[in-house]
PDB file of C-alpha atoms in Angstrom:
ATOM      1  CA  MET A 859      -0.156  -0.045   0.015  1.00  0.00           C
ATOM      2  CA  LYS A 860       2.722   2.321   0.626  1.00  0.00           C
ATOM      3  CA  GLN A 861       4.484   1.611  -2.785  1.00  0.00           C
ATOM      4  CA  LEU A 862       1.039   2.585  -4.352  1.00  0.00           C
ATOM      5  CA  VAL A 863       0.479   5.740  -2.646  1.00  0.00           C
ATOM      6  CA  ALA A 864       4.140   6.841  -3.032  1.00  0.00           C
ATOM      7  CA  ASP A 865       3.711   6.308  -6.966  1.00  0.00           C
ATOM      8  CA  TRP A 866       3.560   9.625  -8.465  1.00  0.00           C
ATOM      9  CA  THR A 867       0.915   8.252 -10.925  1.00  0.00           C
ATOM     10  CA  THR A 868      -1.331   7.402  -7.826  1.00  0.00           C
ATOM     11  CA  VAL A 869      -3.982   9.959  -6.753  1.00  0.00           C
ATOM     12  CA  THR A 870      -5.125   9.523  -3.297  1.00  0.00           C
ATOM     13  CA  THR A 871      -8.700  10.696  -2.323  1.00  0.00           C
ATOM     14  CA  ARG A 872      -9.946  10.605   1.393  1.00  0.00           C
ATOM     15  CA  SER A 873     -13.247  11.148   2.880  1.00  0.00           C
ATOM     16  CA  ARG A 874     -14.618  10.933   6.215  1.00  0.00           C
ATOM     17  CA  THR A 875     -17.742   9.122   7.047  1.00  0.00           C
ATOM     18  CA  LEU A 876     -19.389  12.213   8.539  1.00  0.00           C
ATOM     19  CA  ASP A 877     -18.887  13.935   5.084  1.00  0.00           C
ATOM     20  CA  ASN A 878     -21.669  11.084   4.002  1.00  0.00           C
ATOM     21  CA  ALA A 879     -23.917  11.641   6.837  1.00  0.00           C
ATOM     22  CA  ALA A 880     -26.939  12.860   5.264  1.00  0.00           C
ATOM     23  CA  ASN A 881     -26.967   9.553   3.114  1.00  0.00           C
ATOM     24  CA  LEU A 882     -26.772   7.337   6.344  1.00  0.00           C
ATOM     25  CA  ALA A 883     -29.226   6.017   8.447  1.00  0.00           C
ATOM     26  CA  PRO A 884     -28.886   8.166  11.992  1.00  0.00           C
ATOM     27  CA  GLY A 885     -29.025   5.194  14.100  1.00  0.00           C
ATOM     28  CA  PHE A 886     -25.754   3.598  11.938  1.00  0.00           C
ATOM     29  CA  LEU A 887     -23.759   6.553  12.259  1.00  0.00           C
ATOM     30  CA  ALA A 888     -24.254   6.706  16.174  1.00  0.00           C
ATOM     31  CA  GLN A 889     -23.553   2.977  16.308  1.00  0.00           C
ATOM     32  CA  VAL A 890     -20.403   2.932  14.325  1.00  0.00           C
ATOM     33  CA  MET A 891     -19.165   6.039  16.067  1.00  0.00           C
ATOM     34  CA  ARG A 892     -19.748   4.513  19.503  1.00  0.00           C
ATOM     35  CA  ARG A 893     -18.064   1.160  18.516  1.00  0.00           C
ATOM     36  CA  TYR A 894     -15.109   2.169  16.671  1.00  0.00           C
ATOM     37  CA  GLY A 895     -14.769   6.279  17.262  1.00  0.00           C
ATOM     38  CA  ASN A 896     -11.384   5.825  19.429  1.00  0.00           C
ATOM     39  CA  THR A 897      -9.829   3.140  17.452  1.00  0.00           C
ATOM     40  CA  ALA A 898      -7.261   2.492  14.814  1.00  0.00           C
ATOM     41  CA  PHE A 899     -10.183   0.850  12.773  1.00  0.00           C
ATOM     42  CA  GLY A 900     -12.193   3.617  13.456  1.00  0.00           C
ATOM     43  CA  ARG A 901      -9.376   6.237  12.115  1.00  0.00           C
ATOM     44  CA  GLN A 902      -9.539   4.038   8.832  1.00  0.00           C
ATOM     45  CA  GLU A 903     -12.732   3.269   8.440  1.00  0.00           C
ATOM     46  CA  LEU A 904     -14.611   6.618   9.729  1.00  0.00           C
ATOM     47  CA  ASP A 905     -11.810   9.150   9.423  1.00  0.00           C
ATOM     48  CA  GLY A 906     -10.267   7.858   5.754  1.00  0.00           C
ATOM     49  CA  GLU A 907      -6.790   7.615   6.987  1.00  0.00           C
ATOM     50  CA  ILE A 908      -4.635   4.987   5.667  1.00  0.00           C
ATOM     51  CA  VAL A 909      -3.540   2.609   8.639  1.00  0.00           C
ATOM     52  CA  ASP A 910      -0.332   0.842   7.563  1.00  0.00           C
ATOM     53  CA  GLN A 911       0.077  -0.966  11.152  1.00  0.00           C
ATOM     54  CA  LEU A 912      -1.600  -1.065  14.419  1.00  0.00           C
ATOM     55  CA  ASP A 913       0.296  -0.327  17.646  1.00  0.00           C
ATOM     56  CA  SER A 914      -1.807  -2.896  19.248  1.00  0.00           C
ATOM     57  CA  GLY A 915      -1.237  -5.475  16.709  1.00  0.00           C
ATOM     58  CA  LEU A 916       0.430  -9.048  17.753  1.00  0.00           C
ATOM     59  CA  TRP A 917       3.183  -8.832  15.340  1.00  0.00           C
ATOM     60  CA  ARG A 918       5.091  -6.205  13.466  1.00  0.00           C
ATOM     61  CA  ARG A 919       5.924  -6.142   9.933  1.00  0.00           C
ATOM     62  CA  GLU A 920       9.570  -6.063  10.851  1.00  0.00           C
ATOM     63  CA  ARG A 921       9.359  -9.158  12.682  1.00  0.00           C
ATOM     64  CA  ILE A 922       7.439 -11.021   9.834  1.00  0.00           C
ATOM     65  CA  ALA A 923       9.757  -9.776   7.239  1.00  0.00           C
ATOM     66  CA  ALA A 924      12.710 -11.169   9.100  1.00  0.00           C
ATOM     67  CA  GLN A 925      11.336 -14.624   9.310  1.00  0.00           C
ATOM     68  CA  ARG A 926      10.578 -14.751   5.324  1.00  0.00           C
ATOM     69  CA  ILE A 927      12.670 -17.432   3.420  1.00  0.00           C
ATOM     70  CA  THR A 928      13.470 -17.687  -0.172  1.00  0.00           C
ATOM     71  CA  ALA A 929      12.906 -21.372  -0.451  1.00  0.00           C
ATOM     72  CA  PRO A 930      11.236 -23.925   1.906  1.00  0.00           C
ATOM     73  CA  PRO A 931      13.437 -26.687   3.604  1.00  0.00           C
ATOM     74  CA  ASP A 932      13.508 -30.140   2.137  1.00  0.00           C
ATOM     75  CA  LEU A 933      10.710 -32.281   3.532  1.00  0.00           C
ATOM     76  CA  THR A 934      11.961 -34.995   5.983  1.00  0.00           C
ATOM     77  CA  ARG A 935       8.917 -36.376   6.913  1.00  0.00           C
ATOM     78  CA  ILE A 936       5.334 -36.399   5.512  1.00  0.00           C
ATOM     79  CA  VAL A 937       2.366 -37.001   8.439  1.00  0.00           C
ATOM     80  CA  VAL A 938      -1.389 -37.651   7.233  1.00  0.00           C
ATOM     81  CA  ALA A 939      -3.684 -37.244   9.884  1.00  0.00           C
ATOM     82  CA  VAL A 940      -7.361 -38.512  10.389  1.00  0.00           C
ATOM     83  CA  ASP A 941      -9.675 -37.121  12.698  1.00  0.00           C
ATOM     84  CA  PRO A 942     -12.915 -39.265  12.447  1.00  0.00           C
ATOM     85  CA  PRO A 943     -16.358 -38.267  13.579  1.00  0.00           C
ATOM     86  CA  VAL A 944     -17.592 -39.340  16.874  1.00  0.00           C
ATOM     87  CA  THR A 945     -21.066 -40.005  15.661  1.00  0.00           C
ATOM     88  CA  SER A 946     -22.237 -42.179  12.611  1.00  0.00           C
ATOM     89  CA  ASN A 947     -25.444 -41.106  11.530  1.00  0.00           C
ATOM     90  CA  ALA A 948     -27.005 -39.103   8.477  1.00  0.00           C
ATOM     91  CA  ASN A 949     -25.930 -35.938  10.207  1.00  0.00           C
ATOM     92  CA  SER A 950     -22.385 -36.834  10.552  1.00  0.00           C
ATOM     93  CA  ASP A 951     -19.618 -35.314   8.523  1.00  0.00           C
ATOM     94  CA  ALA A 952     -17.818 -37.671   6.035  1.00  0.00           C
ATOM     95  CA  CYS A 953     -14.686 -39.416   6.840  1.00  0.00           C
ATOM     96  CA  GLY A 954     -12.157 -40.906   4.486  1.00  0.00           C
TER      97      GLY A 954
END
């Protein structure tokens, strides 16, 4: 997303949800403002910001990038596991 936005041929247009309030149900606006008003998701969806990474995220992009590999390692063992259903009737999941 950063590369796309940084590209000189890209035109970025932003708008807040409130800019479209006249076309939204009053209850909807109150509900989403209450639910997402002070969150990063709210900044993205209600304020029209591009939120690249959440501070509260479980993983940081840098850590994910550091773990990338160019090729998978050779397989040393292949395991096939089967989880058969507990029941055996018309509503049971198929197995096999």
